[in-house]
CSV table of C-alpha atoms in Angstrom, one decimal:
chain,number,residue,atom,x,y,z
A,80,MET,CA,0.0,0.0,0.0
A,81,LYS,CA,1.5,3.3,-1.1
A,82,LYS,CA,1.8,6.0,1.6
A,83,LYS,CA,-0.6,9.0,0.9
A,84,VAL,CA,1.4,12.3,0.8
A,85,THR,CA,1.1,16.0,0.0
A,86,ALA,CA,3.9,17.3,-2.4
A,87,VAL,CA,5.2,20.9,-2.0
A,88,PHE,CA,7.7,22.8,-4.2
A,89,ASP,CA,9.2,25.6,-2.1
A,90,ILE,CA,11.1,27.9,-4.6
A,91,GLY,CA,13.7,30.2,-2.9
A,92,LYS,CA,16.1,32.5,-4.8
A,93,THR,CA,19.0,30.3,-3.9
A,94,ASN,CA,17.5,26.8,-3.0
A,95,LYS,CA,14.8,25.1,-5.0
A,96,LYS,CA,13.3,22.4,-2.7
A,97,PHE,CA,10.7,19.7,-3.1
A,98,PHE,CA,9.0,18.1,0.0
A,99,LEU,CA,6.6,15.2,0.7
A,100,PHE,CA,4.5,15.4,3.9
A,101,ASP,CA,2.4,12.6,5.3
A,102,LYS,CA,-1.1,12.9,6.8
A,103,ASP,CA,0.4,14.2,10.1
A,104,PHE,CA,2.5,16.8,8.2
A,105,GLN,CA,5.6,14.9,8.9
A,106,GLU,CA,8.4,15.2,6.2
A,107,VAL,CA,8.9,11.9,4.6
A,108,TYR,CA,11.0,13.1,1.6
A,109,ARG,CA,13.0,16.0,0.5
A,110,GLU,CA,15.1,17.1,-2.5
A,111,TYR,CA,17.1,20.2,-3.0
A,112,THR,CA,18.7,21.8,-6.1
A,113,ARG,CA,20.3,25.1,-7.2
A,114,PHE,CA,20.6,26.8,-10.6
A,115,GLU,CA,23.0,29.2,-12.0
A,116,ASN,CA,21.3,32.6,-12.7
A,117,ILE,CA,21.0,33.7,-16.3
A,118,LYS,CA,20.9,37.3,-17.5
A,119,ASP,CA,18.2,39.5,-18.7
A,120,GLU,CA,18.4,41.9,-21.7
A,121,ASP,CA,20.5,44.3,-19.6
A,122,GLY,CA,22.9,41.7,-18.3
A,123,TYR,CA,21.4,41.6,-14.8
A,124,PRO,CA,21.2,38.3,-13.1
A,125,THR,CA,17.9,36.5,-13.0
A,126,GLU,CA,16.1,33.2,-12.4
A,127,ASP,CA,16.4,30.7,-15.2
A,128,LEU,CA,12.7,30.0,-15.6
A,129,GLU,CA,13.1,27.4,-18.4
A,130,GLN,CA,15.5,25.4,-16.2
A,131,LEU,CA,13.2,25.6,-13.2
A,132,LYS,CA,10.2,24.5,-15.2
A,133,ILE,CA,12.0,21.5,-16.6
A,134,TRP,CA,13.2,20.5,-12.9
A,135,LEU,CA,9.6,20.8,-11.4
A,136,LYS,CA,8.2,18.5,-14.2
A,137,GLU,CA,11.0,16.0,-13.9
A,138,VAL,CA,10.9,15.7,-10.1
A,139,PHE,CA,7.1,15.5,-10.0
A,140,ASP,CA,6.8,12.9,-12.8
A,141,ARG,CA,9.5,10.8,-11.2
A,142,ILE,CA,7.9,10.9,-7.8
A,143,LEU,CA,4.5,10.1,-9.2
A,144,ASP,CA,5.9,7.0,-10.9
A,145,ALA,CA,7.6,5.9,-7.7
A,146,GLN,CA,6.2,2.8,-6.1
A,147,GLU,CA,6.5,4.3,-2.6
A,148,TYR,CA,4.3,7.2,-2.6
A,149,ASN,CA,0.7,8.1,-3.6
A,150,ILE,CA,0.6,11.9,-4.2
A,151,THR,CA,-2.8,13.2,-3.5
A,152,ALA,CA,-2.2,16.9,-3.5
A,153,ILE,CA,0.5,19.4,-4.5
A,154,ASN,CA,1.1,23.0,-3.7
A,155,PHE,CA,3.7,25.7,-4.3
A,156,SER,CA,5.4,28.4,-2.2
A,157,SER,CA,7.8,31.0,-3.4
A,158,TYR,CA,9.2,34.5,-2.9
A,159,GLY,CA,7.2,37.7,-3.8
A,160,ALA,CA,7.9,40.7,-5.9
A,161,SER,CA,8.2,38.6,-9.0
A,162,LEU,CA,5.9,38.3,-12.1
A,163,VAL,CA,5.8,36.0,-15.0
A,164,HIS,CA,4.2,37.5,-18.1
A,165,LEU,CA,2.5,35.1,-20.6
A,166,ASP,CA,1.2,35.9,-24.1
A,167,GLU,CA,-1.9,34.5,-25.7
A,168,ASN,CA,0.0,31.1,-26.4
A,169,ASP,CA,1.1,30.9,-22.8
A,170,ASP,CA,4.6,31.6,-23.8
A,171,VAL,CA,6.8,33.6,-21.4
A,172,VAL,CA,7.3,37.1,-22.7
A,173,THR,CA,10.1,38.6,-20.6
A,174,PRO,CA,12.8,37.3,-18.2
A,175,LEU,CA,11.7,36.9,-14.6
A,176,TYR,CA,13.1,40.4,-13.6
A,177,ASN,CA,15.2,40.3,-10.4
A,178,TYR,CA,13.5,42.4,-7.7
A,179,THR,CA,16.9,43.9,-6.8
A,180,LYS,CA,17.4,45.3,-10.3
A,181,GLU,CA,17.1,49.1,-10.4
A,182,ILE,CA,14.7,51.1,-12.7
A,183,PRO,CA,15.1,54.6,-13.8
A,184,GLN,CA,14.3,57.1,-11.1
A,185,GLU,CA,12.1,59.0,-13.6
A,186,ILE,CA,9.7,56.1,-13.7
A,187,ILE,CA,9.1,56.3,-10.0
A,188,ASP,CA,8.9,60.1,-10.1
A,189,SER,CA,6.4,60.0,-13.0
A,190,PHE,CA,4.4,57.4,-11.1
A,191,TYR,CA,4.2,59.6,-7.9
A,192,GLU,CA,3.3,62.7,-10.1
A,193,LYS,CA,0.2,60.9,-11.1
A,194,TYR,CA,-0.6,58.8,-8.0
A,195,GLY,CA,1.1,60.4,-5.1
A,196,PRO,CA,1.7,62.0,-2.7
A,197,LYS,CA,4.2,59.4,-1.4
A,198,LEU,CA,3.0,58.9,2.1
A,199,ASP,CA,-0.8,58.7,1.2
A,200,PHE,CA,0.2,56.1,-1.4
A,201,ALA,CA,2.3,54.0,1.1
A,202,LEU,CA,-0.5,54.2,3.7
A,203,ALA,CA,-3.1,53.0,1.2
A,204,THR,CA,-1.1,50.2,-0.3
A,205,GLY,CA,0.9,49.1,2.8
A,206,SER,CA,4.2,49.7,0.9
A,207,PRO,CA,6.3,52.5,-0.3
A,208,VAL,CA,7.3,52.6,-4.0
A,209,THR,CA,10.7,51.0,-4.1
A,210,GLY,CA,11.2,50.0,-7.8
A,211,LEU,CA,10.9,46.3,-8.7
A,212,LEU,CA,10.5,45.3,-5.1
A,213,ASN,CA,6.9,46.3,-5.9
A,214,SER,CA,5.7,44.0,-8.7
A,215,GLY,CA,3.0,46.5,-9.5
A,216,ILE,CA,5.7,49.1,-10.4
A,217,GLN,CA,7.3,46.4,-12.6
A,218,LEU,CA,4.0,46.5,-14.7
A,219,TYR,CA,4.0,50.3,-14.8
A,220,TRP,CA,7.7,50.3,-15.9
A,221,LEU,CA,7.0,47.7,-18.7
A,222,LYS,CA,4.0,49.7,-20.0
A,223,HIS,CA,5.9,52.9,-20.1
A,224,THR,CA,9.3,51.8,-21.3
A,225,LYS,CA,8.7,48.5,-23.3
A,226,PRO,CA,5.1,49.2,-24.6
A,227,GLU,CA,5.6,46.7,-27.5
A,228,ILE,CA,6.4,43.9,-25.0
A,229,PHE,CA,3.6,45.0,-22.7
A,230,LYS,CA,1.0,44.8,-25.4
A,231,ARG,CA,1.9,41.1,-26.0
A,232,ILE,CA,1.0,40.2,-22.3
A,233,LYS,CA,-2.3,38.4,-21.8
A,234,TYR,CA,-1.6,37.5,-18.2
A,235,SER,CA,0.8,38.6,-15.6
A,236,LEU,CA,1.2,35.8,-12.8
A,237,HIS,CA,2.9,36.2,-9.5
A,238,LEU,CA,5.7,33.5,-9.3
A,239,PRO,CA,3.8,31.1,-6.9
A,240,GLN,CA,0.8,31.2,-9.3
A,241,TYR,CA,3.0,30.6,-12.3
A,242,LEU,CA,4.3,27.5,-10.6
A,243,SER,CA,0.8,26.3,-10.2
A,244,PHE,CA,0.1,27.3,-13.8
A,245,ILE,CA,2.7,25.1,-15.1
A,246,PHE,CA,0.7,22.0,-13.8
A,247,THR,CA,-2.9,23.3,-14.3
A,248,GLY,CA,-2.7,25.8,-17.3
A,249,ILE,CA,-5.3,27.9,-15.3
A,250,PRO,CA,-4.1,31.4,-14.7
A,251,VAL,CA,-5.3,32.8,-11.2
A,252,SER,CA,-4.3,35.6,-8.7
A,253,GLU,CA,-4.6,35.1,-4.9
A,254,HIS,CA,-4.3,37.4,-1.8
A,255,THR,CA,-0.9,36.6,-0.3
A,256,SER,CA,1.0,37.3,-3.5
A,257,ILE,CA,-1.1,40.5,-4.2
A,258,GLY,CA,-0.6,41.7,-0.7
A,259,CYS,CA,3.1,41.5,-0.3
A,260,HIS,CA,4.6,45.0,-1.0
A,261,THR,CA,3.3,45.0,-4.6
A,262,ALA,CA,1.8,48.5,-4.6
A,263,LEU,CA,-1.2,47.0,-6.4
A,264,TRP,CA,-3.6,46.5,-3.5
A,265,ASP,CA,-5.5,49.3,-1.6
A,266,TYR,CA,-5.9,48.0,2.0
A,267,THR,CA,-8.3,50.8,2.9
A,268,LYS,CA,-10.9,49.7,0.2
A,269,LYS,CA,-10.0,45.9,-0.1
A,270,ASP,CA,-9.5,46.1,-3.8
A,271,TYR,CA,-6.8,47.0,-6.3
A,272,HIS,CA,-5.7,50.6,-6.0
A,273,ASP,CA,-7.3,53.1,-8.5
A,274,TRP,CA,-4.1,53.4,-10.5
A,275,VAL,CA,-4.3,49.7,-11.4
A,276,TYR,CA,-7.7,50.6,-13.1
A,277,LYS,CA,-6.6,53.8,-14.5
A,278,GLU,CA,-3.6,52.3,-16.2
A,279,GLY,CA,-5.6,49.3,-17.4
A,280,ILE,CA,-3.3,47.0,-15.6
A,281,TYR,CA,-6.2,45.1,-14.1
A,282,LYS,CA,-6.9,43.6,-17.5
A,283,ILE,CA,-3.8,41.4,-17.4
A,284,LEU,CA,-4.2,40.3,-13.8
A,285,PRO,CA,-6.2,37.1,-13.6
A,286,ARG,CA,-9.2,36.6,-11.4
A,287,ILE,CA,-8.6,36.5,-7.6
A,288,VAL,CA,-9.4,33.2,-6.0
A,289,SER,CA,-8.9,32.1,-2.4
A,290,THR,CA,-5.5,30.9,-1.4
A,291,GLU,CA,-7.0,27.6,-0.2
A,292,THR,CA,-8.4,27.0,-3.6
A,293,SER,CA,-7.3,23.7,-5.2
A,294,ILE,CA,-8.1,22.3,-8.6
A,295,ASN,CA,-8.9,18.6,-9.0
A,296,MET,CA,-7.2,17.4,-12.1
A,297,ASN,CA,-6.4,14.4,-13.9
A,298,TYR,CA,-2.5,14.5,-14.2
A,299,ASN,CA,-0.6,11.7,-16.1
A,300,GLY,CA,-3.7,9.5,-15.4
A,301,LYS,CA,-3.9,10.2,-11.7
A,302,ARG,CA,-6.4,12.3,-9.8
A,303,ILE,CA,-4.5,15.1,-7.9
A,304,LYS,CA,-5.6,18.2,-6.0
A,305,ILE,CA,-3.4,21.0,-7.3
A,306,GLY,CA,-3.1,24.3,-5.1
A,307,VAL,CA,-2.8,27.8,-6.5
A,308,GLY,CA,0.4,28.6,-4.7
A,309,ILE,CA,1.2,30.9,-1.7
A,310,HIS,CA,3.7,33.7,-0.9
A,311,ASP,CA,6.4,32.1,1.3
A,312,SER,CA,6.2,34.7,4.3
A,313,SER,CA,2.4,34.1,4.4
A,314,ALA,CA,2.9,30.4,4.2
A,315,ALA,CA,5.4,30.4,7.1
A,316,LEU,CA,2.9,32.3,9.2
A,317,LEU,CA,0.0,29.9,8.5
A,318,PRO,CA,1.0,26.9,10.8
A,319,TYR,CA,1.1,29.5,13.8
A,320,VAL,CA,-2.2,31.2,12.9
A,321,ARG,CA,-4.0,27.6,12.7
A,322,SER,CA,-2.5,26.2,15.8
A,323,VAL,CA,-2.0,29.1,18.3
A,324,ARG,CA,-5.2,30.3,20.0
A,325,LYS,CA,-3.9,33.5,21.5
A,326,LYS,CA,-2.5,36.6,19.8
A,327,PHE,CA,1.3,36.4,18.9
A,328,ILE,CA,4.0,38.0,17.0
A,329,LEU,CA,6.2,35.9,14.7
A,330,VAL,CA,9.8,36.9,13.9
A,331,SER,CA,11.0,34.9,10.9
A,332,THR,CA,14.9,35.3,10.8
A,333,GLY,CA,17.3,34.8,8.0
A,334,THR,CA,19.0,37.1,5.6
A,335,TRP,CA,15.9,39.2,6.2
A,336,SER,CA,14.3,39.3,9.6
A,337,ILE,CA,10.5,39.7,9.1
A,338,THR,CA,8.5,40.7,12.2
A,339,MET,CA,4.8,39.9,11.6
A,340,ASN,CA,1.6,40.8,13.6
A,341,PRO,CA,-1.4,39.0,12.0
A,342,PHE,CA,-3.8,40.5,14.6
A,343,SER,CA,-3.3,44.2,14.0
A,344,GLU,CA,-6.6,46.0,13.4
A,345,GLU,CA,-4.9,49.5,13.0
A,346,ALA,CA,-4.2,50.9,9.5
A,347,LEU,CA,-0.5,51.8,9.0
A,348,LYS,CA,0.3,55.3,10.3
A,349,ASP,CA,2.9,57.8,9.1
A,350,SER,CA,5.2,56.8,11.9
A,351,ASP,CA,5.1,53.1,10.9
A,352,ILE,CA,6.1,53.9,7.3
A,353,ASP,CA,9.0,55.9,8.7
A,354,LYS,CA,9.9,52.7,10.5
A,355,ASN,CA,9.8,50.5,7.3
A,356,CYS,CA,6.6,48.9,8.3
A,357,ILE,CA,4.6,47.3,5.4
A,358,ASN,CA,1.6,45.1,5.0
A,359,TYR,CA,1.6,41.4,4.1
A,360,MET,CA,-1.7,39.6,3.6
A,361,ARG,CA,-3.1,36.4,5.3
A,362,ILE,CA,-4.9,33.9,3.2
A,363,ASN,CA,-8.2,35.4,4.1
A,364,GLY,CA,-7.2,38.8,2.7
A,365,LYS,CA,-6.7,40.3,6.2
A,366,ALA,CA,-3.6,42.7,6.5
A,367,VAL,CA,-0.5,41.6,8.5
A,368,LYS,CA,1.5,44.4,10.0
A,369,ALA,CA,5.1,43.6,9.2
A,370,SER,CA,8.5,45.1,9.6
A,371,SER,CA,11.6,43.9,7.8
A,372,LEU,CA,15.2,44.2,8.9
A,373,PHE,CA,18.3,43.2,7.0
A,374,LEU,CA,19.5,41.4,10.0
A,375,GLY,CA,21.2,38.2,8.7
A,376,ASN,CA,22.9,40.1,6.0
A,377,GLU,CA,24.3,42.8,8.5
A,378,TYR,CA,25.3,40.1,10.9
A,379,LYS,CA,27.2,38.2,8.2
A,380,GLU,CA,29.1,41.3,7.2
A,381,GLN,CA,30.0,42.4,10.7
A,382,VAL,CA,31.1,38.9,11.8
A,383,LYS,CA,33.4,38.7,8.8
A,384,THR,CA,35.0,42.1,9.9
A,385,LEU,CA,35.4,40.8,13.6
A,386,SER,CA,37.0,37.5,12.4
A,387,GLU,CA,39.6,39.5,10.4
A,388,HIS,CA,40.1,42.0,13.3
A,389,PHE,CA,40.8,39.4,15.9
A,390,GLN,CA,42.3,36.8,13.4
A,391,VAL,CA,39.9,34.0,14.4
A,392,SER,CA,38.1,31.3,12.2
A,393,SER,CA,35.2,32.6,10.2
A,394,GLU,CA,33.1,30.0,12.0
A,395,TYR,CA,34.2,31.1,15.6
A,396,HIS,CA,31.0,33.2,16.2
A,397,LYS,CA,29.0,30.0,16.2
A,398,THR,CA,30.7,28.9,19.3
A,399,ILE,CA,29.8,32.0,21.5
A,400,ARG,CA,27.4,31.5,24.4
A,401,PHE,CA,25.7,34.3,26.3
A,402,ASN,CA,27.9,35.6,29.1
A,403,HIS,CA,26.0,37.4,31.7
A,404,ASP,CA,29.1,39.3,33.1
A,405,ILE,CA,30.2,40.6,29.7
A,406,TYR,CA,26.7,41.9,29.0
A,407,LEU,CA,26.7,43.8,32.4
A,408,GLU,CA,30.0,45.4,31.5
A,409,ILE,CA,28.7,46.5,28.1
A,410,ILE,CA,25.6,48.0,29.5
A,411,LYS,CA,27.2,49.8,32.4
A,412,ASP,CA,28.2,52.9,30.1
A,413,PHE,CA,26.7,51.8,26.9
A,414,GLU,CA,27.6,53.4,23.7
A,415,TYR,CA,27.0,52.5,20.1
A,416,MET,CA,30.2,51.3,18.4
A,417,TYR,CA,29.2,49.7,15.0
A,418,ARG,CA,28.4,51.5,11.8
A,419,TRP,CA,26.0,49.2,9.8
A,420,VAL,CA,26.7,48.5,6.1
A,421,SER,CA,23.2,47.4,5.0
A,422,ILE,CA,20.9,49.1,7.6
A,423,SER,CA,20.5,52.6,8.2
A,424,ASP,CA,20.0,53.8,11.8
A,425,GLU,CA,20.4,57.3,13.3
A,426,ARG,CA,21.9,55.9,16.5
A,427,MET,CA,24.7,54.0,14.8
A,428,ALA,CA,28.3,55.1,15.3
A,429,GLU,CA,30.0,57.4,12.7
A,430,SER,CA,32.5,54.6,12.1
A,431,THR,CA,33.1,51.2,13.7
A,432,ILE,CA,35.2,51.4,16.8
A,433,ILE,CA,36.2,48.2,18.6
A,434,PRO,CA,37.8,49.2,21.9
A,435,TYR,CA,37.8,45.5,23.3
A,436,ASP,CA,40.9,43.3,23.2
A,437,ASN,CA,38.9,40.1,22.9
A,438,TYR,CA,36.4,38.7,20.4
A,439,GLU,CA,33.8,37.8,22.9
A,440,HIS,CA,33.3,41.3,24.2
A,441,ALA,CA,33.2,42.7,20.7
A,442,TYR,CA,30.6,40.0,19.7
A,443,HIS,CA,28.4,40.7,22.6
A,444,GLN,CA,28.4,44.5,21.8
A,445,LEU,CA,27.5,43.7,18.2
A,446,MET,CA,24.6,41.5,19.3
A,447,VAL,CA,23.2,44.0,21.8
A,448,GLU,CA,23.2,46.7,19.1
A,449,LEU,CA,21.4,44.3,16.5
A,450,VAL,CA,19.0,43.0,19.1
A,451,LEU,CA,18.0,46.6,20.0
A,452,LEU,CA,17.0,47.1,16.3
A,453,GLN,CA,15.0,43.8,16.3
A,454,VAL,CA,13.3,44.8,19.6
A,455,GLU,CA,12.2,48.0,18.0
A,456,CYS,CA,10.7,46.2,15.0
A,457,ILE,CA,8.8,43.9,17.5
A,458,LYS,CA,7.5,46.9,19.4
A,459,THR,CA,6.5,48.8,16.2
A,460,VAL,CA,4.4,45.9,14.8
A,461,SER,CA,2.8,45.2,18.2
A,462,GLY,CA,1.4,48.8,18.2
A,463,LYS,CA,-1.2,49.2,20.8
A,464,ASP,CA,-2.0,45.5,20.9
A,465,ASN,CA,-1.3,43.8,24.2
A,466,ILE,CA,0.5,40.6,22.8
A,467,GLU,CA,2.1,38.3,25.2
A,468,LYS,CA,3.4,35.5,22.9
A,469,LEU,CA,6.4,35.9,20.7
A,470,TYR,CA,7.6,33.1,18.4
A,471,ILE,CA,11.0,33.3,16.6
A,472,ASP,CA,12.0,30.8,13.8
A,473,GLY,CA,14.8,30.6,11.2
A,474,GLY,CA,18.5,30.8,11.5
A,475,PHE,CA,18.9,33.0,14.6
A,476,THR,CA,17.1,30.5,16.8
A,477,ASP,CA,20.6,28.8,17.1
A,478,ASN,CA,22.3,32.0,18.3
A,479,ASP,CA,22.2,31.8,22.1
A,480,VAL,CA,23.3,35.6,22.6
A,481,TYR,CA,20.5,36.8,20.3
A,482,ILE,CA,17.8,34.6,22.0
A,483,GLN,CA,18.9,35.5,25.6
A,484,LEU,CA,18.9,39.2,24.8
A,485,ILE,CA,15.5,39.1,23.1
A,486,SER,CA,14.1,37.3,26.1
A,487,HIS,CA,15.8,39.9,28.4
A,488,TYR,CA,14.5,43.0,26.5
A,489,LEU,CA,11.1,41.7,26.1
A,490,ARG,CA,10.5,40.2,29.5
A,491,ASN,CA,6.7,40.9,29.2
A,492,MET,CA,6.4,38.5,26.4
A,493,LYS,CA,6.6,34.7,26.6
A,494,LEU,CA,9.3,33.8,24.1
A,495,SER,CA,9.3,30.4,22.2
A,496,THR,CA,11.6,29.3,19.4
A,497,THR,CA,10.7,26.8,16.9
A,498,ASP,CA,13.0,24.7,14.8
A,499,SER,CA,11.7,24.1,11.2
A,500,SER,CA,13.5,24.6,8.0
A,501,LEU,CA,10.2,23.6,6.6
A,502,GLY,CA,8.3,26.9,7.6
A,503,SER,CA,6.8,27.9,4.1
A,504,ALA,CA,6.7,24.4,2.7
A,505,LEU,CA,4.6,23.2,5.7
A,506,GLY,CA,2.3,26.3,5.4
A,507,ALA,CA,1.8,25.5,1.6
A,508,ALA,CA,0.8,21.9,2.5
A,509,LEU,CA,-1.6,23.0,5.3
A,510,CYS,CA,-3.1,25.7,3.1
A,511,ILE,CA,-4.8,23.1,0.8
A,512,SER,CA,-5.8,20.6,3.6
A,513,ASP,CA,-8.9,21.0,5.7
A,514,VAL,CA,-7.2,19.4,8.7
A,515,ARG,CA,-7.8,21.5,11.9
A,516,LEU,CA,-4.6,21.8,14.0
A,517,ASN,CA,-4.5,21.6,17.8
A,518,SER,CA,-2.2,23.5,20.1
A,519,LYS,CA,0.3,20.6,20.3
A,520,PHE,CA,1.1,20.9,16.6
A,521,LEU,CA,4.1,23.3,17.0
A,522,ARG,CA,5.7,21.2,19.8
A,523,LYS,CA,5.3,18.1,17.7
A,524,ASN,CA,6.3,19.4,14.3
A,525,TYR,CA,8.4,22.3,15.1
A,526,ALA,CA,10.4,21.3,18.1
A,527,LEU,CA,8.9,24.3,20.2
A,528,LYS,CA,11.1,25.4,22.9
A,529,LYS,CA,10.3,28.0,25.6
A,530,HIS,CA,12.9,30.5,26.9
A,531,VAL,CA,13.0,32.3,30.4
A,532,PRO,CA,14.7,35.7,30.8
A,533,PHE,CA,17.9,35.6,32.7
A,534,ILE,CA,18.0,37.2,36.2
A,535,ILE,CA,20.1,40.4,36.7
A,536,GLN,CA,22.3,40.0,39.7
């Protein structure tokens, strides 16, 4: 008897992953790959869509034929701010433009001239205009700089929905992709922003369906339920939303540290926009107040500098545990000593000064400064909500100094860490299942661990 499983493709910018989950959402199989980037027409690195499509089909067909598993459903999670443009023959019209690619400032200026002021626009859409990081602005850029190409577009699909389209041939849109800093959605009226209609962009955006939609199809002679895809940050949030009964904040750490409050009822304020707050969207279309911090990237750069300065191994930072006495020394006459390379903060030092003669002190100083930034993000997204639960997942859960400091500075919150590299993949699997989760789900599937603040002597 073959084991019934749900398949998920979790497509990151670096790693492309494939998972199988059993009925209890335990991982029973995984496969990873990476592709070399190709270049767009300007020589800018971008995803090799053709290679990705070949790999998706090859993996899925191979597992379908395997004697061990009976795939009953499949879904897709992937990163946002990325659109695939299809013509009337379902052929891809442009490269998958990389969201870090810059577009001419005059395009952004002309957009604001028509649809500003800046602050009003950011408050309505939950996202300031930042070039291709807004997929809506990509469409505006294409329309006004590449009109011949734009005319050929029949549908523009967000990447998670394109992955689904490869298997179903049915073009759709859904809330989590539309709602992630796209500049397309007006959160105040719960519809596309007026500019989308005025520019005629709405004509190439497929109909919106629920993120929980699945399409029953006959694929290679087998009946399979195929999901419509989900944005990865919203997918990572889903297991918590479905299994935790009380209000909580989730900090998902990695290269970016994304702090999410899925319970915020307040619209974004001017002060939130100043603090880099944006909106994501839950699968039900409800806004998630979020703040992003380039924490992992900054940490990597600063640790590299420390390793060179103290002439220690580049892996040495992984051995450091929280030291109570060192922390008390640092905060006695606390001063900022680091200048960030990828974060701007008015309190940072003019230039990095390391007055310590040992790595441990310099490292603790670094972590105090980074954690103070993180704590500010958590307080900003909490707003006026009295939220007692705080979950942290991702790479920084292994960093003892980070966890101890967060627990210390936010003593009024109950901190738990979860250990799951499966976050968004598991969320995508849950999204198309009608299983009700209980409060033990995180403990069982995510190695939930509670933390108690240290006592100041």
